[in-house]
PDB file of C-alpha atoms in Angstrom:
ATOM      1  CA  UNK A 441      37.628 -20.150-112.240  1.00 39.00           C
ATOM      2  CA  UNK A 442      37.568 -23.131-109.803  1.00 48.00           C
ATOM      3  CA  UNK A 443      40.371 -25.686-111.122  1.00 49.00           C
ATOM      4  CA  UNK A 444      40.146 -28.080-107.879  1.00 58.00           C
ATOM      5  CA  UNK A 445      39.019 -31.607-108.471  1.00 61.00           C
ATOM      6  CA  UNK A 446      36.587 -32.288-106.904  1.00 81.00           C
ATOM      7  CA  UNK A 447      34.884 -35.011-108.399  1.00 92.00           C
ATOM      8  CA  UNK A 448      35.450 -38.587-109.416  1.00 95.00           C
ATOM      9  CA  UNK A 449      34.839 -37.506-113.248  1.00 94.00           C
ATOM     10  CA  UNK A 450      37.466 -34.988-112.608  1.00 92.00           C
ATOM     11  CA  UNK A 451      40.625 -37.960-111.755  1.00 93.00           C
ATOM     12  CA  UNK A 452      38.931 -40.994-113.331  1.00 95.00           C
ATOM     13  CA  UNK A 453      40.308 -43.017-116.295  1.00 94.00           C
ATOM     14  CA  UNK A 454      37.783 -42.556-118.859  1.00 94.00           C
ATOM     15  CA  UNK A 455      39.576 -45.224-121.478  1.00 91.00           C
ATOM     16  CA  UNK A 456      38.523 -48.262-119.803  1.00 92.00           C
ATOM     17  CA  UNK A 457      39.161 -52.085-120.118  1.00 94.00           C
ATOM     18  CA  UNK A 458      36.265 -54.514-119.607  1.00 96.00           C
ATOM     19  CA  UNK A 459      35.382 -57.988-120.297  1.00 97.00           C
ATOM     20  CA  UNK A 460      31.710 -59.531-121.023  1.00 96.00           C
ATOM     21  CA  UNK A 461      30.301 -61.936-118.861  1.00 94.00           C
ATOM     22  CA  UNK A 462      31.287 -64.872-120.654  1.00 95.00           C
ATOM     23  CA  UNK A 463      34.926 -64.214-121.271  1.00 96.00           C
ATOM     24  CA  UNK A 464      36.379 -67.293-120.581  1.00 96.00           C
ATOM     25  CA  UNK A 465      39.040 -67.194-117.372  1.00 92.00           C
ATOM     26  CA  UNK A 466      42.350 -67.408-119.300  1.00 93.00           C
ATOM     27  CA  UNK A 467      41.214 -64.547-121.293  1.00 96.00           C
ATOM     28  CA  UNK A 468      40.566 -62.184-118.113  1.00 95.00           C
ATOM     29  CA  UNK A 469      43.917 -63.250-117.187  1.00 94.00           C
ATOM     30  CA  UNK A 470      45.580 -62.322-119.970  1.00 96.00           C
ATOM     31  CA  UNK A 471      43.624 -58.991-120.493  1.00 95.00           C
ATOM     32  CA  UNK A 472      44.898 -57.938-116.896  1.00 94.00           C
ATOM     33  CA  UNK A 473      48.266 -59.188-117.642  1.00 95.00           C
ATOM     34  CA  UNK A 474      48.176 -57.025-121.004  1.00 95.00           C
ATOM     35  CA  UNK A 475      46.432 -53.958-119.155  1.00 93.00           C
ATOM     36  CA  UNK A 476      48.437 -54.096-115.867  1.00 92.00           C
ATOM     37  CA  UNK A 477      45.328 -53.649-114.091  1.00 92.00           C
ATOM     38  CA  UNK A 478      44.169 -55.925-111.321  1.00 91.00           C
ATOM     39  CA  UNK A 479      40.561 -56.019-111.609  1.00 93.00           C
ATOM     40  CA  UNK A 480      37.772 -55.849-114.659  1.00 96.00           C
ATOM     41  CA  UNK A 481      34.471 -54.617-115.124  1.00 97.00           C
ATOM     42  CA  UNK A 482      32.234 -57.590-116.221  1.00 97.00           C
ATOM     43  CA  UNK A 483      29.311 -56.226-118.176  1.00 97.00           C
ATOM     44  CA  UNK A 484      26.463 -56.904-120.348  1.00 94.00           C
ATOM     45  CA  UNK A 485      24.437 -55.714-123.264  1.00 89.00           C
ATOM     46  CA  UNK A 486      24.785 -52.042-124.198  1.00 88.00           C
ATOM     47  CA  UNK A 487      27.931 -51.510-121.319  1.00 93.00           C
ATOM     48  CA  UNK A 488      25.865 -52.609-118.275  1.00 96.00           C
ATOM     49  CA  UNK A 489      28.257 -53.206-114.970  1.00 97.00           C
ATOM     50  CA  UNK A 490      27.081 -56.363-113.634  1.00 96.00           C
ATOM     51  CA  UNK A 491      30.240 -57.248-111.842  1.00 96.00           C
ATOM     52  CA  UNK A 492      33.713 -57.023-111.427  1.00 96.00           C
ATOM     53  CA  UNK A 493      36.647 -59.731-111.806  1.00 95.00           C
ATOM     54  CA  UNK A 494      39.868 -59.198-109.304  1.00 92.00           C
ATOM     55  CA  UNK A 495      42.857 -60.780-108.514  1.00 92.00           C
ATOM     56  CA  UNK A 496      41.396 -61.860-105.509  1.00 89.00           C
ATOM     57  CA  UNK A 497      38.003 -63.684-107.440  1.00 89.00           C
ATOM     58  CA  UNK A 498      40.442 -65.593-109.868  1.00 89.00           C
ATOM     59  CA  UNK A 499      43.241 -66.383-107.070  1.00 87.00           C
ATOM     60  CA  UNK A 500      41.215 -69.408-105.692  1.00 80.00           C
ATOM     61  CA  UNK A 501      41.054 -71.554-108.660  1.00 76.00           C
ATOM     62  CA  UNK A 502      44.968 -71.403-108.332  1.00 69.00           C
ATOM     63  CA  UNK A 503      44.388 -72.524-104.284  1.00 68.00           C
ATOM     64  CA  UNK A 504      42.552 -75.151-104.348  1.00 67.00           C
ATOM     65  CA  UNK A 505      44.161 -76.636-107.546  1.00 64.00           C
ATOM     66  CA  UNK A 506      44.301 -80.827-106.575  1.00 59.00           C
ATOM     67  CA  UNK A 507      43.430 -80.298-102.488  1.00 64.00           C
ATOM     68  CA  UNK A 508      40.297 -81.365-101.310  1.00 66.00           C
ATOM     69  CA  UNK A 509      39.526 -79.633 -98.899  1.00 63.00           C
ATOM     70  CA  UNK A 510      37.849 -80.759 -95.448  1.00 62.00           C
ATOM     71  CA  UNK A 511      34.157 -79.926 -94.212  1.00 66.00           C
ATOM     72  CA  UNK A 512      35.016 -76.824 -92.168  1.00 65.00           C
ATOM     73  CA  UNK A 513      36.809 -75.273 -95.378  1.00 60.00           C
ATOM     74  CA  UNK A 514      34.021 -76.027 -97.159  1.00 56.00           C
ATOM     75  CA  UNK A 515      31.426 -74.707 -95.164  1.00 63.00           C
ATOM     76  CA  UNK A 516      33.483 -71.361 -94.421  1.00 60.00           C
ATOM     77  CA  UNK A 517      34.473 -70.844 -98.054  1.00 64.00           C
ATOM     78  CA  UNK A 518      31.860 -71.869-100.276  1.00 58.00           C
ATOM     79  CA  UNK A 519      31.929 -68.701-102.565  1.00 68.00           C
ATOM     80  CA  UNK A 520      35.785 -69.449-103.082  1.00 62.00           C
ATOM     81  CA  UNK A 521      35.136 -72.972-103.686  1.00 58.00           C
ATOM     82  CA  UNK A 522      32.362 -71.945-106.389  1.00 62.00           C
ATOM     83  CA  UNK A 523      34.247 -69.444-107.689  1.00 67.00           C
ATOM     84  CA  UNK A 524      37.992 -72.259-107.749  1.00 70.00           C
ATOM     85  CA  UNK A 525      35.598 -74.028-110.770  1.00 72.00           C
ATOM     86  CA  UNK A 526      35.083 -70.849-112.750  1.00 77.00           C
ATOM     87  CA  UNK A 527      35.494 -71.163-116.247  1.00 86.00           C
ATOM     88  CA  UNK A 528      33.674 -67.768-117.564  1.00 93.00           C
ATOM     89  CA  UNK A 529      33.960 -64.134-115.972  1.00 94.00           C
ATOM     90  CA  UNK A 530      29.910 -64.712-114.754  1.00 93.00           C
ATOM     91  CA  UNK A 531      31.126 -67.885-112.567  1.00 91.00           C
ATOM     92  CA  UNK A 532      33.639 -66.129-111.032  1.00 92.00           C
ATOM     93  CA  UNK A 533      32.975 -61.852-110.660  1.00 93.00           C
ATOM     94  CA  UNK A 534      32.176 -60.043-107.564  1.00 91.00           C
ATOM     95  CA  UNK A 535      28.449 -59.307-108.535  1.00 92.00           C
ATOM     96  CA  UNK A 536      26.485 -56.779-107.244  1.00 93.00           C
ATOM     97  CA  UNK A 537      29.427 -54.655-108.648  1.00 93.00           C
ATOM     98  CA  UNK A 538      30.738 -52.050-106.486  1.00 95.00           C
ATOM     99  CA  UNK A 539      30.616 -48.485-108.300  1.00 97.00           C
ATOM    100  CA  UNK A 540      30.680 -44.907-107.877  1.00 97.00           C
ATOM    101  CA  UNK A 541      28.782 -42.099-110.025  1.00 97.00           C
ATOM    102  CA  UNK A 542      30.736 -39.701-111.603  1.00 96.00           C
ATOM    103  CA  UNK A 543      29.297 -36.575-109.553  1.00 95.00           C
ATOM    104  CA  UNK A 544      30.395 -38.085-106.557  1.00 95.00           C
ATOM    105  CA  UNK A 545      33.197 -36.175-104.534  1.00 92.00           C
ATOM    106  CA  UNK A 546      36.576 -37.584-103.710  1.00 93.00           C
ATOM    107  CA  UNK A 547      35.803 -38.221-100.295  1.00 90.00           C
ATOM    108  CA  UNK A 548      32.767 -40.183-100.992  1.00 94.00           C
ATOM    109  CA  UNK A 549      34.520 -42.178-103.387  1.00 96.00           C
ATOM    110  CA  UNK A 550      37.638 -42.974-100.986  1.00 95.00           C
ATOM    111  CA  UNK A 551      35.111 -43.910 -98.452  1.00 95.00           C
ATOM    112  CA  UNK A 552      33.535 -46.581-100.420  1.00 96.00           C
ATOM    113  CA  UNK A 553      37.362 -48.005-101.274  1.00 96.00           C
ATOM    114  CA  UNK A 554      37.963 -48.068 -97.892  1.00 95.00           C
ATOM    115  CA  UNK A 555      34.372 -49.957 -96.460  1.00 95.00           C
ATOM    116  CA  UNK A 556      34.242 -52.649 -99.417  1.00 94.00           C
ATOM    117  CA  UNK A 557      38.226 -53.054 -99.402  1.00 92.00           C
ATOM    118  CA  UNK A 558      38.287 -52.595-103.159  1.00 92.00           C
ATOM    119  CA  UNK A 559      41.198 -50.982-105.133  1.00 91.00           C
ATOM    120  CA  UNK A 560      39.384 -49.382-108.361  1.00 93.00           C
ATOM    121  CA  UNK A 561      35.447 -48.409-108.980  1.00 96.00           C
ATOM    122  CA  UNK A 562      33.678 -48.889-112.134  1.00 97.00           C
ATOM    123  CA  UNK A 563      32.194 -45.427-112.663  1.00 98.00           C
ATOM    124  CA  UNK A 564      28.342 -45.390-114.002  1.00 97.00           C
ATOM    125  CA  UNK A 565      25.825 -43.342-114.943  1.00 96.00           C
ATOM    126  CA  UNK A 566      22.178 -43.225-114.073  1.00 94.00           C
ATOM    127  CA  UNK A 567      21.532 -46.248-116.141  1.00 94.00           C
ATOM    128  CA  UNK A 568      24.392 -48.316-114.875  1.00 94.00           C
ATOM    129  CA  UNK A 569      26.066 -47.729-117.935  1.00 96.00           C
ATOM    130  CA  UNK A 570      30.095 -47.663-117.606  1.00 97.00           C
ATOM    131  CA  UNK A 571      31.649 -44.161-118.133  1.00 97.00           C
ATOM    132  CA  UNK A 572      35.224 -44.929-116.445  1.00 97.00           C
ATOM    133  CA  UNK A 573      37.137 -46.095-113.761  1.00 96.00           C
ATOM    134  CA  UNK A 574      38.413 -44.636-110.607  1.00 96.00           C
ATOM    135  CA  UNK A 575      41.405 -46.503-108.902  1.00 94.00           C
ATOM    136  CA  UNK A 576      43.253 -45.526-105.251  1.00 93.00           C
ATOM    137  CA  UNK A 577      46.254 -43.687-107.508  1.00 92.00           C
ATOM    138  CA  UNK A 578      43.359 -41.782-109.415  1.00 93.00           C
ATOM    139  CA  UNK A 579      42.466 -40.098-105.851  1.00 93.00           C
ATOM    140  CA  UNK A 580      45.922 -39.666-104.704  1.00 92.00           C
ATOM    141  CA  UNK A 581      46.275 -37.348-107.980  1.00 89.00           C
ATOM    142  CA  UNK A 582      44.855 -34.510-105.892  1.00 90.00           C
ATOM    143  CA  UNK A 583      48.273 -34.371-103.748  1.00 92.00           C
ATOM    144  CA  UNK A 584      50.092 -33.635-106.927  1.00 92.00           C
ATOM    145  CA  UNK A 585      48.377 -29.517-107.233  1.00 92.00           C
ATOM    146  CA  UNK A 586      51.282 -27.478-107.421  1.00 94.00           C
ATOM    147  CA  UNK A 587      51.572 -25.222-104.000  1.00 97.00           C
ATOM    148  CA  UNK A 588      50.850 -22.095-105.408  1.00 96.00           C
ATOM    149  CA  UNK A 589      47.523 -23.313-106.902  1.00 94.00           C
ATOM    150  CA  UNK A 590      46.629 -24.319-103.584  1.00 96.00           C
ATOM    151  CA  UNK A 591      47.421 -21.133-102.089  1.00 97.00           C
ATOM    152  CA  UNK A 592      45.861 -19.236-104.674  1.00 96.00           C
ATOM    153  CA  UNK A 593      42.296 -21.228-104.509  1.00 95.00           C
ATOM    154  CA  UNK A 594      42.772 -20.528-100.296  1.00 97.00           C
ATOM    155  CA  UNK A 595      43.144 -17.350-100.701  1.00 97.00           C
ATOM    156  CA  UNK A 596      40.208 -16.662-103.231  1.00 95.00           C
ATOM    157  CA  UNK A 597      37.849 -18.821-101.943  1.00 95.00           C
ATOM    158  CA  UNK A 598      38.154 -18.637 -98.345  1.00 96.00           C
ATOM    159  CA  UNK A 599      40.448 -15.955 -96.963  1.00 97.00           C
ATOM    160  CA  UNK A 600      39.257 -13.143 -99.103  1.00 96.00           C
ATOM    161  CA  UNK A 601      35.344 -14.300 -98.522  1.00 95.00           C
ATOM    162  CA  UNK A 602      36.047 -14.473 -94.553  1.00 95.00           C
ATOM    163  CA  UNK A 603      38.424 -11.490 -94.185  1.00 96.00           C
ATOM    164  CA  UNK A 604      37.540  -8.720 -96.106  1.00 94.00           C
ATOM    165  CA  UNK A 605      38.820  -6.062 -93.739  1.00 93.00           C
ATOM    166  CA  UNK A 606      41.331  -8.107 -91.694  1.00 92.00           C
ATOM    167  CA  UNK A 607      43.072  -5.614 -89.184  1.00 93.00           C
ATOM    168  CA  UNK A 608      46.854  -6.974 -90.688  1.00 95.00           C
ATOM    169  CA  UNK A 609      46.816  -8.690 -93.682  1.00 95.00           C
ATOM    170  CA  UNK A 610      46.413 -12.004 -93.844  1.00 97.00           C
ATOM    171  CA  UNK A 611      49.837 -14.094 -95.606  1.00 97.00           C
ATOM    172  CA  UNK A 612      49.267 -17.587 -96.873  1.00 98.00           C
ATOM    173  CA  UNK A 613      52.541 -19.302 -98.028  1.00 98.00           C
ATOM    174  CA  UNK A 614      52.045 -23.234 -99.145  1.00 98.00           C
ATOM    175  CA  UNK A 615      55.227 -25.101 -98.801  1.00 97.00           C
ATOM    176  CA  UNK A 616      54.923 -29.085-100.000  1.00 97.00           C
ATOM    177  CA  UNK A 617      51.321 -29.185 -99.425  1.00 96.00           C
ATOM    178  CA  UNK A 618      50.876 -27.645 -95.863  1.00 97.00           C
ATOM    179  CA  UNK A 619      48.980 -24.750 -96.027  1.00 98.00           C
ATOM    180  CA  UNK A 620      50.594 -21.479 -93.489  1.00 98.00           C
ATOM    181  CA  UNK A 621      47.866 -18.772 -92.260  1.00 98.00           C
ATOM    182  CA  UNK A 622      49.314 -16.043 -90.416  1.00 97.00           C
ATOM    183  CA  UNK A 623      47.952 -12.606 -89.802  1.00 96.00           C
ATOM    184  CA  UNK A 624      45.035 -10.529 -87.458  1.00 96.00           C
ATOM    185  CA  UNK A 625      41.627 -10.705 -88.061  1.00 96.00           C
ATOM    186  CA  UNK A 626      38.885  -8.758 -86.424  1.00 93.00           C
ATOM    187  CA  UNK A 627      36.757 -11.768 -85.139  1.00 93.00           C
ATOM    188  CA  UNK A 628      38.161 -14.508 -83.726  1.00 94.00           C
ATOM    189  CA  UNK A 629      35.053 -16.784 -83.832  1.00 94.00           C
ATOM    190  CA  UNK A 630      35.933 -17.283 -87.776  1.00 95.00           C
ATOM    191  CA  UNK A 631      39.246 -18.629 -87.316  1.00 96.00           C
ATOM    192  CA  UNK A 632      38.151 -21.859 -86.188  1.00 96.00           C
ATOM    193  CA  UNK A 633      35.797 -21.915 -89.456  1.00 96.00           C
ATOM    194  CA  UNK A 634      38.929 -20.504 -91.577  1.00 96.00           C
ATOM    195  CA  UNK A 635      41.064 -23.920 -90.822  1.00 97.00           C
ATOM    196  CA  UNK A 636      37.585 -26.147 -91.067  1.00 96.00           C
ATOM    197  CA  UNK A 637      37.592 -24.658 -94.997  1.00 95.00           C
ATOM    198  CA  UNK A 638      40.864 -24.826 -95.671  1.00 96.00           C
ATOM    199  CA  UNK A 639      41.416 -28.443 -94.454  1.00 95.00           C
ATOM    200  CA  UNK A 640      39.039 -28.859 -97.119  1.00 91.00           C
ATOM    201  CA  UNK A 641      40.942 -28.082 -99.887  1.00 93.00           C
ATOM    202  CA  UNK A 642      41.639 -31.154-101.705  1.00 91.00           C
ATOM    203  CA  UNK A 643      45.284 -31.592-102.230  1.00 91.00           C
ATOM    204  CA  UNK A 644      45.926 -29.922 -99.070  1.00 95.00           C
ATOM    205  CA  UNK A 645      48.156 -32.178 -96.548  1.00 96.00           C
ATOM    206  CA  UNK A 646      47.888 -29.811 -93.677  1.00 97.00           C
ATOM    207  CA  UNK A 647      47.378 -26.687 -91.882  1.00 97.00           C
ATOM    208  CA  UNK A 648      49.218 -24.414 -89.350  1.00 98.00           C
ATOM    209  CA  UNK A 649      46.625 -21.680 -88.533  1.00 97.00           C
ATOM    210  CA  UNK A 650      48.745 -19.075 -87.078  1.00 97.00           C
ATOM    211  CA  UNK A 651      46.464 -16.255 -87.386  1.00 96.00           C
ATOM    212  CA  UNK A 652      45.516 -13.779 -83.884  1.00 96.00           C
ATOM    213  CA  UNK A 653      42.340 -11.451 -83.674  1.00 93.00           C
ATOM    214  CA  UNK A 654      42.047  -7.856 -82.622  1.00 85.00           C
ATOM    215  CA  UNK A 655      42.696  -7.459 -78.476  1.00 74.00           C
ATOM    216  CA  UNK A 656      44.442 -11.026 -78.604  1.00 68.00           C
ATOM    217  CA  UNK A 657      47.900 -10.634 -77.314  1.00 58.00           C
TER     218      UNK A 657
END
């Protein structure tokens, strides 16, 4: 059976904290102080993501505390500015919210992180409803696989499907993540394929393909 993870639903924190969209600021405060969590999905109704509330969306009210700032501020930061008079989690959220369904693969969801610069995803279902949250640790889980699980998944689902009838057996050792191939295949067109695959592998760090094919010196 395939144990890799390769979803979001298979790292994300399912118990999740949230606020409504008229929690008052102190309260979001002191929810991510209690939580140790540095951002908040803000929703509505039946568990609706309308938003989410960061560090960075509450920071300003802290920043502009007594300045006044002058006309080029102003015009540059108007959402900050807006956001420095907050008193309810509506005034001040990140809205559309930023998610991630829970079919989506790691990669997808990494890649999202890393284009919107955001540190956790609300995850949601067809409806927008919230079903979790996914944060940058959540992903990094996948690192964790113990070596032999990795070699054992490389070895089921790739080398034996590839290599049937190798001409010496192919060895796969994992040591701290980075996957060893050696070993003499028939055709050397799939070893190229053979590293693309393992690569793959999430929780894989890296590959040394050392594997030859028949009439290769």
């Amino acid at each position: 059976m395939d144990t890799t993870p390769h979803r979001v639903s298979d790292v994300m924190t399912r118990a999740v904290v949230a606020v409504g969209r008229e929690a008052r600021f102190k309260d979001v405060v002191e929810r991510m102080e209690q939580w140790q969590v540095s951002a908040l999905p803000v929703l509505e109704g039946d568990g609706r993501v309308i938003g989410v509330v960061s560090e960075a969306d509450l920071l300003p009210k802290e920043e502009f505390r007594g300045s006044d700032p002058d006309r080029f501020t102003q015009r540059g930061r108007l959402a900050d500015l807006a956001k420095a008079g907050a008193v309810a989690a509506e005034d001040v959220m990140s809205a559309p919210a930023v998610t991630v369904h829970a079919d989506a693969t790691l990669a997808e969801a990494a890649r999202i992180m890393a284009l919107r610069h955001v540190k956790r995803l609300p995850v949601v279902n067809a409806e927008g409803l919230l079903e979790g949250v996914v944060s940058r640790a959540d992903l990094l889980k996948v690192f964790l696989r113990p070596d032999n699980d990795l070699a054992d998944e490389i070895r089921r689902d790739i080398v034996d499907v590839l290599f049937p009838a190798p001409v010496e057996p192919v060895h796969i050792t994992v040591v701290d993540g980075v996957a060893t191939l050696t070993g003499r295949v028939r055709d050397a067109t799939d070893i190229p394929l053979a590293v693309r695959l393992v690569r793959g592998v999430e929780g894989l760090v890296a590959v040394d393909c050392r594997l030859t094919a028949a009439g290769e010196a």
